Amino acid sequence: MSLATHDASRTHGRGSIRHDRTRGEVRALFDLPFPELMFRAQTIHRQHFDPTEVQISTLLSIKTGGCPEDCAYCPQSARYHTGVQAEKLMSLEVVLAEARAAKSAGASRFCMGAAWRSPKYRDLDSVCAMVEAVKAMGLQTCATLGMLTDPQARRLKDAGLDYYNHNLDTSPEFYGRVITTRVYQDRLETLEHVRNAGIHVCCGGIVGMGETREDRVGMIAVLASLPAHPESVPINMLVRVSGTPLAEETALDPIEFVRTIAVARISMPRSMVRLSAGREDMSTETQALCFLAGANSIFYGPKLLTTSNPGRDRDRELMEKLGLIPME
Ligand code: SF4
C-alpha cells in the first residue's frame, strides 16, 4: 500500500472530523515510517492549534488511597501494599489553597481526583462545593471520581463542572488483564452520562502495561469512534510503582510512546492530547518529540495524585528550551 493511501482522512477533506476510523486505519497509522507519521501529525496539529501553545492543568488528589478497585497500575488500590495511606476527603479550605497556588503558577485548569469506585451522595455534595468555589476563582474545573450515574453527572454539571476524567485505560481485549472489578462497558456508560450532562470529557489511557501494539490500536480506535471525541485525551506512560502487580513490567520503547501520541493527534484532530503520567522518567528529548507529535497539554506540579511529576522549575526550563508558552 502506498503511503498516500494509508490515511483515509485525506479523502474526507483536510479539516473534517471523523468518528468512523477503523482499527485497520489506526493500525496503518501506527505502521507508518516514523518521519511520515510525524509529518502527518504535525500537519494536523497545525490545522487546529498553535504548535507553540501548551495547555497546563494541575491535578490534586482530594481523597487519597483505600480504593476498593483492583486496577493493576494503581498505588491507591487498597489491595496492594504500596505505602499509600488511605486518607479522608480533603477540606474545602485546603482544596482552595491548592487551587489558588495552581492558578498563580499558571494553571488554567484544576483537576480534583478521588480514589473511589463511585462517589457516595454525601461526598458528591462536598465535591460540588469544591467545584463551585474553584470555578469562582476563574479556573476551569475537572474531576475524576470513578463511575457516575446519570443524576450524579447532572448534579456535577449544575455545580459548574467543566470536565470529567474517566479513562478507558486500554483496549477492550486487554482491559480484563488490568482490572477485574468493573468492565469496559461500565466505563462507556459513565462517559455517556457525562456527555449527556453536557460536561466535557477527558478520556485516554495508559501504555506500557504489557499490552501489544494492537491493544494501543484498539484503545485509540475506541476513543476516536466515541459519539464525540473526548475534548482532552490523556496518554499516560505506566509509572511502575513498587507493590502494584505491574511493578516489574518492561518499559515501553519511547519511540512507540511518541507514535501513540502522534496517532492520537491524527485520529482526534481537535482534542487536547495530554502528555500525562510518566513524564518524570522521560528524557527532554522524548518529551520534545511528544510535543512535535501533537501533544499540547501537560500536568504541571510536583505530584500526580500519588506519583511524582517533574517539578515546576524543570517544566519551566523545558518549555523555555522548546519555545513553548502556556495556552490561555
Ligand atoms: S485507578 Fe482509580 S479506580 Fe482504579 S484503583 Fe486507582 S483510584 Fe481506584
CSV table of C-alpha atoms and ligand atoms in Angstrom, one decimal:
chain,number,residue,atom,x,y,z
A,1,MET,CA,0.0,0.0,0.0
A,2,SER,CA,1.4,3.4,-0.8
A,3,LEU,CA,1.9,6.0,1.9
A,4,ALA,CA,-0.7,8.2,0.4
A,5,THR,CA,-3.5,5.6,0.8
A,6,HIS,CA,-2.8,4.8,4.4
A,7,ASP,CA,-4.8,7.7,5.9
A,8,ALA,CA,-8.4,7.8,4.7
A,9,SER,CA,-8.8,11.2,6.3
A,10,ARG,CA,-7.2,12.6,3.1
A,11,THR,CA,-10.2,11.6,1.2
A,12,HIS,CA,-12.6,13.2,3.8
A,13,GLY,CA,-11.2,16.7,3.5
A,14,ARG,CA,-8.4,18.3,5.5
A,15,GLY,CA,-10.4,19.8,8.3
A,16,SER,CA,-13.2,17.2,8.7
A,17,ILE,CA,-13.5,15.3,11.9
A,18,ARG,CA,-14.1,11.6,11.6
A,19,HIS,CA,-15.8,9.2,14.1
A,20,ASP,CA,-15.6,6.2,11.9
A,21,ARG,CA,-11.9,5.4,11.8
A,22,THR,CA,-11.5,1.7,11.6
A,23,ARG,CA,-9.0,-0.4,13.5
A,24,GLY,CA,-7.3,-1.1,10.2
A,25,GLU,CA,-6.8,2.6,9.6
A,26,VAL,CA,-5.5,3.2,13.1
A,27,ARG,CA,-3.1,0.3,12.7
A,28,ALA,CA,-1.9,1.6,9.3
A,29,LEU,CA,-1.0,4.9,11.1
A,30,PHE,CA,1.0,3.1,13.7
A,31,ASP,CA,2.8,1.2,11.0
A,32,LEU,CA,3.9,4.3,9.0
A,33,PRO,CA,7.5,5.2,8.8
A,34,PHE,CA,8.3,7.5,11.7
A,35,PRO,CA,9.1,10.6,9.6
A,36,GLU,CA,5.8,10.2,7.7
A,37,LEU,CA,3.8,9.7,10.8
A,38,MET,CA,5.3,12.8,12.5
A,39,PHE,CA,4.8,14.9,9.4
A,40,ARG,CA,1.1,13.9,9.3
A,41,ALA,CA,0.6,14.5,13.0
A,42,GLN,CA,2.3,17.9,12.8
A,43,THR,CA,0.3,18.9,9.8
A,44,ILE,CA,-3.0,18.1,11.5
A,45,HIS,CA,-1.8,19.7,14.8
A,46,ARG,CA,-1.1,23.0,13.0
A,47,GLN,CA,-4.5,23.0,11.2
A,48,HIS,CA,-6.2,23.1,14.6
A,49,PHE,CA,-3.8,24.6,17.1
A,50,ASP,CA,-0.8,26.9,17.5
A,51,PRO,CA,2.0,24.3,18.0
A,52,THR,CA,3.8,26.6,20.4
A,53,GLU,CA,0.9,26.6,22.9
A,54,VAL,CA,0.6,24.0,25.7
A,55,GLN,CA,-2.4,23.9,28.0
A,56,ILE,CA,-1.5,23.4,31.6
A,57,SER,CA,-3.5,21.6,34.2
A,58,THR,CA,-2.8,20.9,37.8
A,59,LEU,CA,-4.1,17.7,39.5
A,60,LEU,CA,-4.8,17.4,43.2
A,61,SER,CA,-5.7,14.2,45.0
A,62,ILE,CA,-8.6,15.3,47.2
A,63,LYS,CA,-9.2,11.8,48.5
A,64,THR,CA,-6.2,9.5,48.5
A,65,GLY,CA,-5.9,5.7,48.8
A,66,GLY,CA,-8.1,3.0,50.1
A,67,CYS,CA,-9.8,2.4,46.8
A,68,PRO,CA,-11.8,-0.9,46.6
A,69,GLU,CA,-11.0,-1.3,42.8
A,70,ASP,CA,-8.1,-3.5,41.6
A,71,CYS,CA,-6.5,-1.5,38.8
A,72,ALA,CA,-3.2,-3.3,38.4
A,73,TYR,CA,-1.3,0.0,37.8
A,74,CYS,CA,-2.6,1.9,40.7
A,75,PRO,CA,-0.9,2.5,44.0
A,76,GLN,CA,-4.2,3.7,45.5
A,77,SER,CA,-5.9,0.4,45.4
A,78,ALA,CA,-6.4,-1.0,48.9
A,79,ARG,CA,-5.5,-4.4,47.6
A,80,TYR,CA,-1.8,-3.6,47.1
A,81,HIS,CA,0.9,-2.8,49.6
A,82,THR,CA,2.4,0.4,48.1
A,83,GLY,CA,2.8,2.5,51.2
A,84,VAL,CA,0.0,4.9,50.2
A,85,GLN,CA,-2.1,5.6,53.3
A,86,ALA,CA,-5.9,5.9,52.9
A,87,GLU,CA,-7.0,9.5,53.7
A,88,LYS,CA,-10.3,11.2,54.2
A,89,LEU,CA,-11.7,13.7,51.7
A,90,MET,CA,-9.8,17.0,51.9
A,91,SER,CA,-11.5,20.0,53.4
A,92,LEU,CA,-12.8,22.8,51.2
A,93,GLU,CA,-10.2,25.2,52.6
A,94,VAL,CA,-7.2,23.0,51.8
A,95,VAL,CA,-8.5,22.4,48.2
A,96,LEU,CA,-9.0,26.2,47.7
A,97,ALA,CA,-5.5,27.0,48.9
A,98,GLU,CA,-4.1,24.4,46.4
A,99,ALA,CA,-6.2,25.9,43.6
A,100,ARG,CA,-5.0,29.4,44.4
A,101,ALA,CA,-1.4,28.2,44.2
A,102,ALA,CA,-2.0,26.3,41.0
A,103,LYS,CA,-3.5,29.4,39.4
A,104,SER,CA,-0.6,31.6,40.4
A,105,ALA,CA,1.7,29.0,38.9
A,106,GLY,CA,0.0,29.4,35.5
A,107,ALA,CA,-2.6,26.6,35.5
A,108,SER,CA,-5.8,27.2,33.6
A,109,ARG,CA,-7.5,24.0,34.7
A,110,PHE,CA,-7.7,22.5,38.2
A,111,CYS,CA,-8.4,18.7,38.4
A,112,MET,CA,-9.6,17.1,41.5
A,113,GLY,CA,-9.1,13.3,41.9
A,114,ALA,CA,-10.7,11.0,44.4
A,115,ALA,CA,-9.9,7.3,44.8
A,116,TRP,CA,-13.5,6.0,44.7
A,117,ARG,CA,-15.2,3.2,42.8
A,118,SER,CA,-18.0,5.8,42.5
A,119,PRO,CA,-18.9,8.8,44.8
A,120,LYS,CA,-21.5,8.5,47.6
A,121,TYR,CA,-24.2,11.1,47.5
A,122,ARG,CA,-22.9,12.8,50.7
A,123,ASP,CA,-19.4,13.0,49.2
A,124,LEU,CA,-20.7,14.4,46.0
A,125,ASP,CA,-22.2,17.3,47.9
A,126,SER,CA,-18.7,18.1,49.2
A,127,VAL,CA,-17.1,17.8,45.8
A,128,CYS,CA,-19.8,20.1,44.3
A,129,ALA,CA,-19.0,22.7,46.9
A,130,MET,CA,-15.3,22.5,45.8
A,131,VAL,CA,-16.2,22.7,42.1
A,132,GLU,CA,-18.3,25.8,42.7
A,133,ALA,CA,-15.6,27.6,44.7
A,134,VAL,CA,-12.7,26.7,42.3
A,135,LYS,CA,-14.7,27.8,39.4
A,136,ALA,CA,-15.4,31.1,41.2
A,137,MET,CA,-11.6,31.7,41.2
A,138,GLY,CA,-11.7,31.8,37.4
A,139,LEU,CA,-10.2,28.3,36.9
A,140,GLN,CA,-11.7,25.6,34.7
A,141,THR,CA,-12.7,22.7,36.8
A,142,CYS,CA,-12.2,18.9,36.3
A,143,ALA,CA,-12.9,16.0,38.5
A,144,THR,CA,-12.2,12.3,38.4
A,145,LEU,CA,-14.3,10.4,41.0
A,146,GLY,CA,-14.9,7.0,39.5
A,147,MET,CA,-18.2,5.8,37.9
A,148,LEU,CA,-21.1,8.2,37.8
A,149,THR,CA,-24.8,7.7,37.4
A,150,ASP,CA,-26.8,10.0,35.1
A,151,PRO,CA,-28.2,12.1,38.1
A,152,GLN,CA,-24.7,12.4,39.6
A,153,ALA,CA,-23.3,13.7,36.3
A,154,ARG,CA,-26.1,16.2,36.1
A,155,ARG,CA,-25.5,17.3,39.7
A,156,LEU,CA,-21.8,18.0,38.9
A,157,LYS,CA,-22.8,19.9,35.8
A,158,ASP,CA,-25.2,22.1,37.9
A,159,ALA,CA,-22.2,22.8,40.2
A,160,GLY,CA,-20.3,24.1,37.3
A,161,LEU,CA,-18.0,21.2,36.4
A,162,ASP,CA,-16.3,21.8,33.1
A,163,TYR,CA,-14.5,18.4,32.6
A,164,TYR,CA,-14.8,14.9,33.9
A,165,ASN,CA,-11.9,12.5,33.6
A,166,HIS,CA,-12.7,8.8,33.1
A,167,ASN,CA,-10.1,6.8,31.2
A,168,LEU,CA,-10.7,3.8,29.1
A,169,ASP,CA,-7.2,2.8,30.1
A,170,THR,CA,-6.6,0.3,27.2
A,171,SER,CA,-8.2,-1.8,24.5
A,172,PRO,CA,-11.4,-3.7,25.3
A,173,GLU,CA,-9.5,-7.0,24.8
A,174,PHE,CA,-6.7,-6.2,27.3
A,175,TYR,CA,-8.9,-4.5,29.9
A,176,GLY,CA,-9.7,-7.7,31.9
A,177,ARG,CA,-6.0,-8.3,32.3
A,178,VAL,CA,-5.6,-5.0,34.1
A,179,ILE,CA,-8.9,-4.6,36.0
A,180,THR,CA,-11.4,-7.2,37.2
A,181,THR,CA,-13.7,-5.2,39.5
A,182,ARG,CA,-15.5,-3.5,36.6
A,183,VAL,CA,-15.9,-4.0,32.8
A,184,TYR,CA,-15.3,-1.8,29.8
A,185,GLN,CA,-19.0,-1.2,29.3
A,186,ASP,CA,-19.2,0.4,32.8
A,187,ARG,CA,-16.6,2.9,31.6
A,188,LEU,CA,-18.5,3.6,28.4
A,189,GLU,CA,-21.7,4.1,30.3
A,190,THR,CA,-20.2,6.7,32.7
A,191,LEU,CA,-18.8,8.5,29.6
A,192,GLU,CA,-22.2,8.6,28.2
A,193,HIS,CA,-23.7,10.1,31.3
A,194,VAL,CA,-21.0,12.7,31.4
A,195,ARG,CA,-21.6,13.6,27.8
A,196,ASN,CA,-25.3,13.7,28.2
A,197,ALA,CA,-25.0,16.0,31.2
A,198,GLY,CA,-23.1,18.5,28.9
A,199,ILE,CA,-19.7,18.1,30.7
A,200,HIS,CA,-16.6,18.0,28.6
A,201,VAL,CA,-15.0,14.6,28.5
A,202,CYS,CA,-11.4,13.9,29.4
A,203,CYS,CA,-10.6,10.3,28.5
A,204,GLY,CA,-7.5,8.5,27.5
A,205,GLY,CA,-5.4,5.6,28.6
A,206,ILE,CA,-2.1,4.1,29.8
A,207,VAL,CA,0.5,2.5,27.7
A,208,GLY,CA,3.4,0.3,28.8
A,209,MET,CA,1.3,-2.1,30.8
A,210,GLY,CA,2.4,-5.1,28.8
A,211,GLU,CA,-0.2,-4.6,26.1
A,212,THR,CA,0.6,-5.2,22.5
A,213,ARG,CA,0.6,-2.5,19.7
A,214,GLU,CA,-2.7,-4.0,18.7
A,215,ASP,CA,-4.1,-3.0,22.1
A,216,ARG,CA,-2.8,0.5,21.6
A,217,VAL,CA,-4.5,0.5,18.2
A,218,GLY,CA,-7.7,-0.8,19.8
A,219,MET,CA,-7.7,1.9,22.5
A,220,ILE,CA,-7.3,4.8,20.1
A,221,ALA,CA,-9.8,3.3,17.7
A,222,VAL,CA,-12.4,3.2,20.5
A,223,LEU,CA,-11.6,6.7,21.7
A,224,ALA,CA,-11.8,8.0,18.1
A,225,SER,CA,-15.1,6.3,17.5
A,226,LEU,CA,-17.0,7.7,20.6
A,227,PRO,CA,-20.0,9.8,19.6
A,228,ALA,CA,-17.9,12.9,20.3
A,229,HIS,CA,-14.1,12.8,20.6
A,230,PRO,CA,-13.1,13.5,24.2
A,231,GLU,CA,-12.1,17.1,24.5
A,232,SER,CA,-9.0,16.0,26.4
A,233,VAL,CA,-7.1,12.8,25.7
A,234,PRO,CA,-4.5,12.0,28.4
A,235,ILE,CA,-1.9,9.5,27.2
A,236,ASN,CA,-0.1,8.1,30.2
A,237,MET,CA,3.1,6.1,30.3
A,238,LEU,CA,2.9,3.5,33.1
A,239,VAL,CA,4.6,4.5,36.3
A,240,ARG,CA,5.8,1.2,37.7
A,241,VAL,CA,5.0,1.6,41.4
A,242,SER,CA,6.5,-1.0,43.7
A,243,GLY,CA,3.8,-3.1,45.3
A,244,THR,CA,1.4,-3.0,42.3
A,245,PRO,CA,1.1,-6.0,40.0
A,246,LEU,CA,2.7,-4.1,37.2
A,247,ALA,CA,5.8,-3.0,39.1
A,248,GLU,CA,8.1,-5.2,37.1
A,249,GLU,CA,6.6,-4.6,33.7
A,250,THR,CA,9.1,-4.0,30.9
A,251,ALA,CA,9.3,-0.3,30.0
A,252,LEU,CA,7.8,0.7,26.7
A,253,ASP,CA,10.1,2.0,24.0
A,254,PRO,CA,9.9,5.8,24.0
A,255,ILE,CA,9.5,5.9,20.2
A,256,GLU,CA,6.5,3.7,20.5
A,257,PHE,CA,5.1,6.1,23.1
A,258,VAL,CA,5.7,9.0,20.6
A,259,ARG,CA,3.9,7.0,17.9
A,260,THR,CA,0.9,6.6,20.2
A,261,ILE,CA,0.8,10.4,20.8
A,262,ALA,CA,1.0,11.0,17.0
A,263,VAL,CA,-1.7,8.5,16.2
A,264,ALA,CA,-4.0,10.0,18.9
A,265,ARG,CA,-3.3,13.5,17.4
A,266,ILE,CA,-4.2,12.4,13.9
A,267,SER,CA,-7.3,10.4,15.0
A,268,MET,CA,-8.7,13.1,17.2
A,269,PRO,CA,-7.5,16.3,15.5
A,270,ARG,CA,-9.3,18.9,17.7
A,271,SER,CA,-8.7,17.2,21.1
A,272,MET,CA,-6.1,18.3,23.6
A,273,VAL,CA,-3.7,15.4,23.7
A,274,ARG,CA,-2.2,15.4,27.1
A,275,LEU,CA,1.2,14.1,28.0
A,276,SER,CA,0.3,12.8,31.4
A,277,ALA,CA,1.8,10.4,33.9
A,278,GLY,CA,5.3,9.1,33.3
A,279,ARG,CA,6.9,12.4,32.3
A,280,GLU,CA,9.2,12.2,35.4
A,281,ASP,CA,11.1,9.4,33.8
A,282,MET,CA,11.1,10.7,30.3
A,283,SER,CA,14.1,12.5,28.8
A,284,THR,CA,13.8,16.0,27.5
A,285,GLU,CA,14.2,14.6,24.0
A,286,THR,CA,11.3,12.2,24.3
A,287,GLN,CA,9.1,14.9,25.7
A,288,ALA,CA,10.2,17.3,22.8
A,289,LEU,CA,9.2,14.5,20.3
A,290,CYS,CA,5.8,14.2,22.0
A,291,PHE,CA,5.2,17.9,21.5
A,292,LEU,CA,6.3,17.6,17.9
A,293,ALA,CA,3.9,14.6,17.5
A,294,GLY,CA,1.0,16.8,18.6
A,295,ALA,CA,0.8,16.7,22.4
A,296,ASN,CA,-0.4,20.1,23.6
A,297,SER,CA,-1.3,19.7,27.2
A,298,ILE,CA,0.6,18.7,30.4
A,299,PHE,CA,0.1,18.3,34.1
A,300,TYR,CA,2.1,20.8,35.9
A,301,GLY,CA,3.2,20.5,39.5
A,302,PRO,CA,5.4,18.1,41.5
A,303,LYS,CA,2.8,15.4,42.1
A,304,LEU,CA,0.2,13.5,40.0
A,305,LEU,CA,-2.2,12.1,42.6
A,306,THR,CA,0.4,9.9,44.5
A,307,THR,CA,3.2,9.5,41.9
A,308,SER,CA,5.8,12.2,41.2
A,309,ASN,CA,5.9,14.5,38.3
A,310,PRO,CA,8.6,16.9,37.1
A,311,GLY,CA,9.0,19.9,39.4
A,312,ARG,CA,7.7,23.3,38.2
A,313,ASP,CA,11.2,24.6,37.6
A,314,ARG,CA,12.1,21.6,35.4
A,315,ASP,CA,8.9,22.2,33.4
A,316,ARG,CA,9.5,25.9,33.1
A,317,GLU,CA,13.0,25.1,31.8
A,318,LEU,CA,11.7,22.5,29.3
A,319,MET,CA,9.1,25.0,27.9
A,320,GLU,CA,11.7,27.8,27.6
A,321,LYS,CA,14.1,25.5,25.9
A,322,LEU,CA,11.5,24.4,23.4
A,323,GLY,CA,10.0,27.9,23.0
A,324,LEU,CA,6.6,26.7,24.2
A,325,ILE,CA,4.1,29.0,26.0
A,326,PRO,CA,1.1,28.3,28.3
A,327,MET,CA,-2.2,28.3,26.4
A,328,GLU,CA,-4.7,30.9,27.7
B,1,SF4,S1,-7.2,3.9,39.2
B,1,SF4,FE1,-8.9,4.8,40.4
B,1,SF4,S2,-10.5,3.2,40.5
B,1,SF4,FE2,-8.5,2.2,40.0
B,1,SF4,S3,-7.7,1.6,42.0
B,1,SF4,FE3,-6.8,3.6,41.4
B,1,SF4,S4,-8.1,5.1,42.4
B,1,SF4,FE4,-9.3,3.1,42.4
